[in-house]
Coordinates of C-alpha atoms in Angstrom, one line a residue:
X1 CA 32.9 5.9 -1.4
X2 CA 32.0 8.4 -4.1
X3 CA 32.5 5.8 -6.7
X4 CA 30.1 3.4 -5.0
X5 CA 27.4 6.1 -4.6
X6 CA 27.9 7.0 -8.3
X7 CA 27.6 3.3 -9.2
X8 CA 24.3 3.0 -7.2
X9 CA 22.9 6.1 -9.0
X10 CA 23.9 4.7 -12.4
X11 CA 22.2 1.4 -11.4
X12 CA 19.1 3.2 -10.4
X13 CA 19.1 5.2 -13.6
X14 CA 19.5 2.0 -15.6
X15 CA 16.6 0.3 -13.8
X16 CA 14.4 3.3 -14.6
X17 CA 15.4 3.1 -18.2
X18 CA 14.6 -0.6 -18.2
X19 CA 11.2 0.2 -16.7
X20 CA 10.6 2.9 -19.3
X21 CA 11.5 0.4 -22.0
X22 CA 9.0 -2.1 -20.5
X23 CA 6.3 0.5 -20.6
X24 CA 7.1 1.3 -24.2
X25 CA 6.9 -2.4 -25.1
X26 CA 3.7 -2.7 -23.1
X27 CA 2.1 0.1 -25.1
X28 CA 3.3 -1.2 -28.4
X29 CA 1.8 -4.7 -27.6
X30 CA -1.7 -3.3 -27.1
X31 CA -4.3 -4.2 -29.7
X32 CA -6.4 -1.5 -31.4
X33 CA -9.4 -2.5 -29.2
X34 CA -7.3 -2.1 -26.1
X35 CA -5.9 1.3 -27.2
X36 CA -9.5 2.5 -27.8
X37 CA -10.7 1.2 -24.5
X38 CA -13.1 -1.3 -26.0
X39 CA -11.3 -4.2 -24.3
X40 CA -9.4 -4.1 -21.0
X41 CA -5.7 -3.9 -21.4
X42 CA -3.3 -6.2 -19.6
X43 CA -1.7 -4.9 -16.4
X44 CA 1.3 -2.6 -16.8
X45 CA 4.7 -3.8 -15.7
X46 CA 5.6 -3.1 -12.1
X47 CA 8.4 -0.8 -11.2
X48 CA 11.3 -1.9 -8.9
X49 CA 9.7 -0.7 -5.7
X50 CA 6.5 -2.5 -6.5
X51 CA 8.4 -5.7 -7.3
X52 CA 10.2 -5.4 -4.0
X53 CA 6.9 -5.3 -2.2
X54 CA 5.7 -8.4 -4.1
X55 CA 8.9 -10.3 -3.2
X56 CA 8.5 -9.4 0.4
X57 CA 4.9 -10.6 0.5
X58 CA 5.9 -13.9 -1.2
X59 CA 8.8 -14.3 1.2
X60 CA 6.5 -13.6 4.2
X61 CA 4.2 -16.4 3.0
X62 CA 7.3 -18.6 2.4
X63 CA 6.0 -19.6 -1.0
X64 CA 9.3 -21.1 -2.1
X65 CA 9.1 -23.6 0.9
X66 CA 5.8 -25.2 -0.3
X67 CA 5.3 -27.2 -3.5
X68 CA 4.2 -25.6 -6.8
X69 CA 0.4 -25.2 -6.7
X70 CA 0.0 -26.4 -10.3
X71 CA 2.1 -29.6 -10.4
X72 CA 2.5 -30.1 -6.6
X73 CA 6.3 -30.8 -7.0
X74 CA 8.9 -29.0 -4.9
X75 CA 10.6 -26.0 -6.5
X76 CA 14.2 -27.3 -6.1
X77 CA 16.4 -26.1 -8.9
X78 CA 13.7 -25.6 -11.6
X79 CA 13.1 -22.1 -12.9
X80 CA 10.4 -20.2 -11.0
X81 CA 8.2 -17.2 -11.8
X82 CA 6.8 -14.8 -9.3
X83 CA 3.6 -13.0 -10.3
X84 CA 2.7 -9.5 -9.4
X85 CA 0.1 -10.9 -7.0
X86 CA 3.2 -12.5 -5.2
X87 CA 2.3 -16.2 -6.0
X88 CA 5.1 -18.4 -7.1
X89 CA 5.0 -21.2 -9.7
X90 CA 7.4 -23.2 -11.9
X91 CA 7.9 -21.2 -15.0
X92 CA 7.1 -24.3 -17.1
X93 CA 3.9 -25.0 -15.1
X94 CA 2.8 -21.4 -15.6
X95 CA 3.3 -21.5 -19.3
X96 CA 1.3 -24.7 -19.5
X97 CA -1.5 -23.2 -17.4
X98 CA -1.7 -20.2 -19.6
X99 CA -1.9 -22.3 -22.8
X100 CA -4.6 -24.5 -21.2
X101 CA -6.7 -21.6 -19.7
X102 CA -6.2 -19.4 -22.8
X103 CA -5.5 -16.3 -20.6
X104 CA -2.8 -14.9 -18.4
X105 CA -4.2 -15.1 -14.9
X106 CA -2.9 -16.4 -11.6
X107 CA -4.1 -19.9 -11.0
X108 CA -4.7 -19.2 -7.3
X109 CA -6.2 -15.8 -7.0
X110 CA -7.3 -15.3 -10.7
X111 CA -5.8 -11.8 -10.9
X112 CA -4.4 -10.8 -14.2
X113 CA -0.7 -10.6 -13.3
X114 CA 2.4 -9.0 -14.7
X115 CA 5.3 -11.3 -14.6
X116 CA 8.9 -10.5 -13.7

């Protein structure tokens, strides 16, 4: 029992370190204009609790049970991406949409999402 609790604590600590690393990478990726506040910066990465809420919202809508909104194909075994707005797409479709649109936004709600 004590070993399991210690393992859970280590896992939580590891997740926090991963999140801190994501924040460091986010800050390092900002342009000078974004750092100076001249241009809006992209959304910060979500922490584990925020992602859990996103996943629950997506599960409640049963997004994986409907076709991809971009290509209209079923999800099946193809890799998927869930956005911070909780919408789900094929990873390949989302990359294509971002290239076509020239920006990182959700094709459905147009929010500027952070991906997981």
